[in-house]
mmCIF file of C-alpha atoms in Angstrom:
data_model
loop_
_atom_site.group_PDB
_atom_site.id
_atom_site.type_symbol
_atom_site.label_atom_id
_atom_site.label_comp_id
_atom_site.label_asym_id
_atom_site.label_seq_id
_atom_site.Cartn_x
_atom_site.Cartn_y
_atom_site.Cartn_z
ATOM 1 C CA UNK O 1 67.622 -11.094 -49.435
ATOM 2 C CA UNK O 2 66.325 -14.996 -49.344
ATOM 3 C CA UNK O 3 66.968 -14.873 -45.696
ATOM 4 C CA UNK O 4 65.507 -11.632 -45.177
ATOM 5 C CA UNK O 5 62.022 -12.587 -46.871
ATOM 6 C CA UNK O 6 61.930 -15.930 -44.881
ATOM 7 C CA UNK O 7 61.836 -14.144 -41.525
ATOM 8 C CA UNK O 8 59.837 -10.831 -42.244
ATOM 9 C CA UNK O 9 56.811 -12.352 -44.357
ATOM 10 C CA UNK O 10 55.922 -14.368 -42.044
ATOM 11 C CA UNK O 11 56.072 -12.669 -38.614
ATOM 12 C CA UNK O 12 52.711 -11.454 -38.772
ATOM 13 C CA UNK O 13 51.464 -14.595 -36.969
ATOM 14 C CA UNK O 14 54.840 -16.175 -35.323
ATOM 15 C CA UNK O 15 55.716 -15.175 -31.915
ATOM 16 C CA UNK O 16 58.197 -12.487 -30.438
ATOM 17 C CA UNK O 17 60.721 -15.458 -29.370
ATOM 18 C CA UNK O 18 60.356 -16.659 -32.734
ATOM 19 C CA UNK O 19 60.939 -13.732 -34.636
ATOM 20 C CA UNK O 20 64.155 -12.633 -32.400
ATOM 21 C CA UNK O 21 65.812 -15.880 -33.119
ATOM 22 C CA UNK O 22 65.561 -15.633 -36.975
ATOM 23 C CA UNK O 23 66.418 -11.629 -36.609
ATOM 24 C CA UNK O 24 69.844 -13.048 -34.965
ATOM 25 C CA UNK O 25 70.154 -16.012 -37.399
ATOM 26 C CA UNK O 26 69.805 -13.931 -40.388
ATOM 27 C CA UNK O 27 72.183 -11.376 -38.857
ATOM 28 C CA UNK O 28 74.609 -14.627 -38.385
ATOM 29 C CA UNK O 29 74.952 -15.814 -41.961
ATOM 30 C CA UNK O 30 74.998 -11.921 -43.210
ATOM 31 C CA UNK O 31 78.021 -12.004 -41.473
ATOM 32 C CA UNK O 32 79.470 -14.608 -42.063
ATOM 33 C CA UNK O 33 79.113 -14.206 -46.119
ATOM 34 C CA UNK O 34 81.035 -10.959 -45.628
ATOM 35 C CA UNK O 35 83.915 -12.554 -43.730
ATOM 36 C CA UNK O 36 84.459 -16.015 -45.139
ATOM 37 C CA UNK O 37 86.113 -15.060 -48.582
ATOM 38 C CA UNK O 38 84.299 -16.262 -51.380
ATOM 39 C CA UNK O 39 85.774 -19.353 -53.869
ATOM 40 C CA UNK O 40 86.977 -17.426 -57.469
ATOM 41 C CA UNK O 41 89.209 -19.252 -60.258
ATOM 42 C CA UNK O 42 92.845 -19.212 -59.266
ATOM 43 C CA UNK O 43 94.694 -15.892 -60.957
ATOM 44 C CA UNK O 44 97.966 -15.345 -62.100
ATOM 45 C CA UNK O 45 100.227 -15.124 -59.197
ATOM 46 C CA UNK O 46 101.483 -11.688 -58.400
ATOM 47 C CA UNK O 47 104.390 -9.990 -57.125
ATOM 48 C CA UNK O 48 105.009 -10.876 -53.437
ATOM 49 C CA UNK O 49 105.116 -8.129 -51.050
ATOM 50 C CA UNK O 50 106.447 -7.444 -47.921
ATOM 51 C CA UNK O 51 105.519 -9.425 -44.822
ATOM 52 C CA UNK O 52 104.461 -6.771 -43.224
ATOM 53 C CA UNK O 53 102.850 -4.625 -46.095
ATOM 54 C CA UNK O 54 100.477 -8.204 -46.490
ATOM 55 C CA UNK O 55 99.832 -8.677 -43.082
ATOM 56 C CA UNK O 56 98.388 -4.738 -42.245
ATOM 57 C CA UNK O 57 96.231 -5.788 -45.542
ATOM 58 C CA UNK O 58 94.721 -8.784 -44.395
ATOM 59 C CA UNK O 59 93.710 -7.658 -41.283
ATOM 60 C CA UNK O 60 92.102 -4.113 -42.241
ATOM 61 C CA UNK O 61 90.370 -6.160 -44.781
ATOM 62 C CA UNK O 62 89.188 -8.200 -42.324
ATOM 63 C CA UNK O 63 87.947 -5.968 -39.710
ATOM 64 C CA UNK O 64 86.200 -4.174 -42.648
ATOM 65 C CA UNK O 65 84.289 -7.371 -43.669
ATOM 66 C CA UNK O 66 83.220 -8.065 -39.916
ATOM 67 C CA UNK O 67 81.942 -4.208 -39.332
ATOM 68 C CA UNK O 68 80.126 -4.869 -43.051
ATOM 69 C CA UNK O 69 78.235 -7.516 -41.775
ATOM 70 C CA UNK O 70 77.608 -6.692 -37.946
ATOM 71 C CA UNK O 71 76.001 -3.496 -39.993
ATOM 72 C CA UNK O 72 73.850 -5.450 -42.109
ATOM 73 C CA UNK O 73 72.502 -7.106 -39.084
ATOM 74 C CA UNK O 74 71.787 -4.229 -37.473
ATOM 75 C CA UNK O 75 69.685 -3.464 -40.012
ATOM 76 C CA UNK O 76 68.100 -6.848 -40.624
ATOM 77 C CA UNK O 77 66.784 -6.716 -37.103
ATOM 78 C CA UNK O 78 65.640 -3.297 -36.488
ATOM 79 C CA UNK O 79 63.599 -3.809 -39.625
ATOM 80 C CA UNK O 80 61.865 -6.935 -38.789
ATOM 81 C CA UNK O 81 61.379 -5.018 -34.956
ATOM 82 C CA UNK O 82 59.805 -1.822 -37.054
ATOM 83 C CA UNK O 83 57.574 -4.337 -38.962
ATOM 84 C CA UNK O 84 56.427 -6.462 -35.599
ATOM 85 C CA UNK O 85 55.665 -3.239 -34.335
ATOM 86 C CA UNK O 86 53.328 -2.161 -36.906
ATOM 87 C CA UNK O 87 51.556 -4.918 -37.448
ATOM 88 C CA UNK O 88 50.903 -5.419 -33.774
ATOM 89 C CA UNK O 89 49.637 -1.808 -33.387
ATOM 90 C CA UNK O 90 47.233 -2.461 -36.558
ATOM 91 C CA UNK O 91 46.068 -5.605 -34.724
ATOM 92 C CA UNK O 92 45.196 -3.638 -31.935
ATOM 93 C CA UNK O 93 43.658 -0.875 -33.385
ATOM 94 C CA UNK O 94 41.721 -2.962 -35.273
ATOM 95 C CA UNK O 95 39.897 -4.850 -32.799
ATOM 96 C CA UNK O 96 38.353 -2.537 -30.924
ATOM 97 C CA UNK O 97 35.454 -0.063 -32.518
ATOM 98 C CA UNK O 98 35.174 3.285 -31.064
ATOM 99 C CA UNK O 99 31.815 3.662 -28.985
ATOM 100 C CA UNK O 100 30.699 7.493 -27.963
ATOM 101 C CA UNK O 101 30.095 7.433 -24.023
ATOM 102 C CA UNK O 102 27.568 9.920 -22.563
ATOM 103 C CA UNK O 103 30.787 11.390 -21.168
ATOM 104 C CA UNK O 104 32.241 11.994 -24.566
ATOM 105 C CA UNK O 105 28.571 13.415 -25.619
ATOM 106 C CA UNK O 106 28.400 16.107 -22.766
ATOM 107 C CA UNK O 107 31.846 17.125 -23.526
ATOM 108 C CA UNK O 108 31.226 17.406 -27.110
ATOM 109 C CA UNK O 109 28.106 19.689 -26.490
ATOM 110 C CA UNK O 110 29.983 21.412 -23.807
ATOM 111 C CA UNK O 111 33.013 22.388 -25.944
ATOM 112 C CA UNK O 112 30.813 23.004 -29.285
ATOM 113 C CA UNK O 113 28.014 25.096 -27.000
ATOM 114 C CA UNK O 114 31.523 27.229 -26.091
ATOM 115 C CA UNK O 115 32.970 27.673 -29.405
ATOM 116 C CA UNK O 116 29.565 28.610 -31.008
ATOM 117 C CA UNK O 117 28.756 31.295 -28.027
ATOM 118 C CA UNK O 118 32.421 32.743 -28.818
ATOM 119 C CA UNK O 119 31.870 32.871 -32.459
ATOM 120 C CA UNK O 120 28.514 34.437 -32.305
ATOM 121 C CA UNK O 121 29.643 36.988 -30.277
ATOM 122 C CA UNK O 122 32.134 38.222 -33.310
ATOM 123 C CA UNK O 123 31.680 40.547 -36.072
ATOM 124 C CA UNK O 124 31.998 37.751 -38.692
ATOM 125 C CA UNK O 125 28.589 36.609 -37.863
ATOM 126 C CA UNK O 126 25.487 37.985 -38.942
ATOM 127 C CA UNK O 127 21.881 37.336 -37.706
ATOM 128 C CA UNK O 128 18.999 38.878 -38.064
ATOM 129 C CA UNK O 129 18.043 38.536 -34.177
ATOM 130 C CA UNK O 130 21.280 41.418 -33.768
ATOM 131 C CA UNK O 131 19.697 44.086 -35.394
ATOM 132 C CA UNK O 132 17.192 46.302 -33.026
ATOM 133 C CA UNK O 133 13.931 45.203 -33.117
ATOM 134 C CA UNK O 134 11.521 43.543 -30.412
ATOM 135 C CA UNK O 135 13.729 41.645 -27.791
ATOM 136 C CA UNK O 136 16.534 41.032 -29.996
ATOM 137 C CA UNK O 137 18.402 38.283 -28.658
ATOM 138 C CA UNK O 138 22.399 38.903 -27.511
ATOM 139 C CA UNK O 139 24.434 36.873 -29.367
ATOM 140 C CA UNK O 140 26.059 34.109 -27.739
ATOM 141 C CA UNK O 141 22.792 34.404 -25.148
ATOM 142 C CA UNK O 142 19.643 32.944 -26.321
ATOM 143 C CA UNK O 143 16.094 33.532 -25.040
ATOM 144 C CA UNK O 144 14.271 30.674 -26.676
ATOM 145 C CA UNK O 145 16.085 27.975 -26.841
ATOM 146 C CA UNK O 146 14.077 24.565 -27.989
ATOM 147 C CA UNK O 147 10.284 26.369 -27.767
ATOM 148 C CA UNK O 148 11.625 27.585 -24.302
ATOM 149 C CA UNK O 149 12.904 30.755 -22.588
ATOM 150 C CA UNK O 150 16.218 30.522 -21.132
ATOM 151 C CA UNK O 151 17.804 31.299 -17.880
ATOM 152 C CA UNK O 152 18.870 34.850 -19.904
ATOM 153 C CA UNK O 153 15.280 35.869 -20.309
ATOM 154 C CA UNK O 154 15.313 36.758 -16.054
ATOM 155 C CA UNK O 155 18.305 38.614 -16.118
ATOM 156 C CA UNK O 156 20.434 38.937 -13.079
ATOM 157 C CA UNK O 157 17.939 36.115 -11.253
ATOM 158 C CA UNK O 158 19.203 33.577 -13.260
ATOM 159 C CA UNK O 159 21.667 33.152 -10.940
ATOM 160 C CA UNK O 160 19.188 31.980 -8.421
ATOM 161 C CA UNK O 161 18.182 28.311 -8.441
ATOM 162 C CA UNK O 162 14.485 27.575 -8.352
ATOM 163 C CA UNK O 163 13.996 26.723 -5.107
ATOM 164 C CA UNK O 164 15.425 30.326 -3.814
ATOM 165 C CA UNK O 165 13.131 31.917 -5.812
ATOM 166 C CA UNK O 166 10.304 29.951 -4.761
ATOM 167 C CA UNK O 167 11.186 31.274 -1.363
ATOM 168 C CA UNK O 168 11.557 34.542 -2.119
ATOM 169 C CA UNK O 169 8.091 34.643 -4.051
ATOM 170 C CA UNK O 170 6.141 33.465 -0.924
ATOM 171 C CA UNK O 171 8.136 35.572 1.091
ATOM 172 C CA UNK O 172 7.347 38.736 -0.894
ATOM 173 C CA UNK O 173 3.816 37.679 -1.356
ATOM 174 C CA UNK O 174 3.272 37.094 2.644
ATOM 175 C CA UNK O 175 4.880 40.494 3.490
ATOM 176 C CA UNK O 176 3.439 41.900 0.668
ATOM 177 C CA UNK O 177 0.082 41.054 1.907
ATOM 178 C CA UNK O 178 0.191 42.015 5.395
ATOM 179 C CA UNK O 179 1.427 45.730 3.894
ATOM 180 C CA UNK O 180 -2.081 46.120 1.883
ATOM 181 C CA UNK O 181 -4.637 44.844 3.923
ATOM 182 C CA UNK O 182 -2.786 46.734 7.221
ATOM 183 C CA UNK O 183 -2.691 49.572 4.731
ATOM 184 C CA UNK O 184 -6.826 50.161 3.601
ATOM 185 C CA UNK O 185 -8.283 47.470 6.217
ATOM 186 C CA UNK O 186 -6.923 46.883 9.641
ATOM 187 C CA UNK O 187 -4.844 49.941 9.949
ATOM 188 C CA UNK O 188 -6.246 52.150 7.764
ATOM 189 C CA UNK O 189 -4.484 55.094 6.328
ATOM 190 C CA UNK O 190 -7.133 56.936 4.821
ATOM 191 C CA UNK O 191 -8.363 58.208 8.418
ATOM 192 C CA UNK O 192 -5.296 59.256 9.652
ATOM 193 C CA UNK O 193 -4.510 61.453 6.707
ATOM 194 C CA UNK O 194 -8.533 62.987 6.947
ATOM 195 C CA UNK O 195 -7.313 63.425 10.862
ATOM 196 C CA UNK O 196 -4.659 65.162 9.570
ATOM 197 C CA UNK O 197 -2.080 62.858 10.229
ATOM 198 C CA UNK O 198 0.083 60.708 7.873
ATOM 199 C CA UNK O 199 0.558 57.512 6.068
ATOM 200 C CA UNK O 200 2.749 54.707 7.716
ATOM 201 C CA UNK O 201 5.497 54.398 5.308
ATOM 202 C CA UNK O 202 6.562 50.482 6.215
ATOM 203 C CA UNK O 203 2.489 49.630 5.050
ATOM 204 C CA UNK O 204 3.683 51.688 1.442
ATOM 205 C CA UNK O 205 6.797 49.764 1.053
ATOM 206 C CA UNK O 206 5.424 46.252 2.377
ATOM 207 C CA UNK O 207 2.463 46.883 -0.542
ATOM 208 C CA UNK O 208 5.456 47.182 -2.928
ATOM 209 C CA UNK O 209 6.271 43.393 -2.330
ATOM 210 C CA UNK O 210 2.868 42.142 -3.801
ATOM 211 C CA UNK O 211 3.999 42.417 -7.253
ATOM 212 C CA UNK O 212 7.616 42.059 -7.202
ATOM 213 C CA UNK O 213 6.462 38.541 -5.685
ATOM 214 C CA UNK O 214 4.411 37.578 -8.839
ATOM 215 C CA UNK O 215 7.802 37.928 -11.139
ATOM 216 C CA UNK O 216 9.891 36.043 -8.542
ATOM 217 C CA UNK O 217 6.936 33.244 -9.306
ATOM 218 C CA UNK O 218 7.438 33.758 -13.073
ATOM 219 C CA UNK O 219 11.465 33.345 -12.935
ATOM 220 C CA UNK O 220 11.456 30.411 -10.308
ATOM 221 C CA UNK O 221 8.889 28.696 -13.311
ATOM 222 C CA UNK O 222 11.395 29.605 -15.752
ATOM 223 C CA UNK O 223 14.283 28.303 -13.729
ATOM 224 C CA UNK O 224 12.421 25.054 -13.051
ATOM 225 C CA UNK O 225 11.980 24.514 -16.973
ATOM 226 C CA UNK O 226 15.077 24.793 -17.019
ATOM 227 C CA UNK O 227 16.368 22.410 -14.505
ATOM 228 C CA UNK O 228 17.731 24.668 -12.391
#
């Protein structure tokens, strides 16, 4: 035990060499103490035996003693090896402080925007935003989000980025234009029908585009805000 508490205290600051080499001397004199036969007071002598009845004894009490000790320093040094270990794993740990990277904070808000859109969709959650009303919001998909609408506020165009819808808003709008004024200016339609003719029907659906160009300018805004 005097040996053991020699070499274990104070491995916390002596090197691996160092620490081996008293592991195998303590494992050394363990042994030995088992196989060299202690010193006693001399007994009464008793009855002798047979040569070969003695002989059988000595040596099974010998290889006994010998597998005693090799045991005990087996244990000896995988418990100094356990307690290197540990205290080299608390020096590391120790030494370094854990410092959230904007990696770890996108994955965080990634993973908790997930779980919260999941968990909103269930029955165990109740908000007042599910029951019918004025634009109730779907759960799980938010319209205002941070004092602004969301991509779910367009519908299917948020699936468009803000730059397609900027195109298709002055596309509409041109061809949307050219249908009206063609329609009750340049080409007018009135005249024929009093002629007893009839409209153009491209000029009625061209006219159509005018507005539907005004809400593509509303949803590429909304897409923009959004960074999208």
């Amino acid at each position: 035990q005097a040996l053991f508490s020699i070499f274990i205290k104070p491995c916390d600051k002596m090197p691996r060499s160092a620490v081996v080499a008293g592991v195998a001397l303590a494992a050394f004199a363990a042994g030995a103490a088992f196989v060299v036969a202690p010193t006693r007071a001399p007994t009464a002598p008793l009855p002798p035996l047979a040569s070969g009845a003695s002989g059988s004894t000595a040596t099974s009490a010998g290889w006994g003693l010998a597998t005693a000790g090799l045991a005990l320093g087996a244990h000896v040094g995988l418990a100094a090896a356990w307690r290197f270990r540990a205290t080299a794993a608390r020096a590391e740990g120790g030494g370094k402080a854990y410092k959230e990277t904007p990696a770890d904070e996108r994955l965080f808000e990634q993973v908790y925007l997930q779980y919260t859109s999941e968990y909103m969709k269930g029955p165990m959650y109740w908000h007042p935003d599910k029951m019918q009303g004025f634009a109730p919001d779907y759960p799980g998909r938010p319209i205002v989000k941070n004092g602004k609408y969301t991509s779910n506020v367009i519908g299917n165009l948020k699936a468009f980025s803000s730059n397609e819808l900027a195109f298709l808003s002055m596309l509409f709008f041109g061809v949307g234009l050219y249908g009206n004024l063609q329609f009750n200016y340049y080409d007018t339609q009135w005249a024929k029908v009093d002629a007893g003719g009839y409209f153009n029907v491209s000029y009625i659906v061209e006219s159509l585009l005018l507005p539907i160009s005004f809400f593509m300018h509303i949803a590429c805004y909304i897409q923009k805000q959004n960074g999208k």
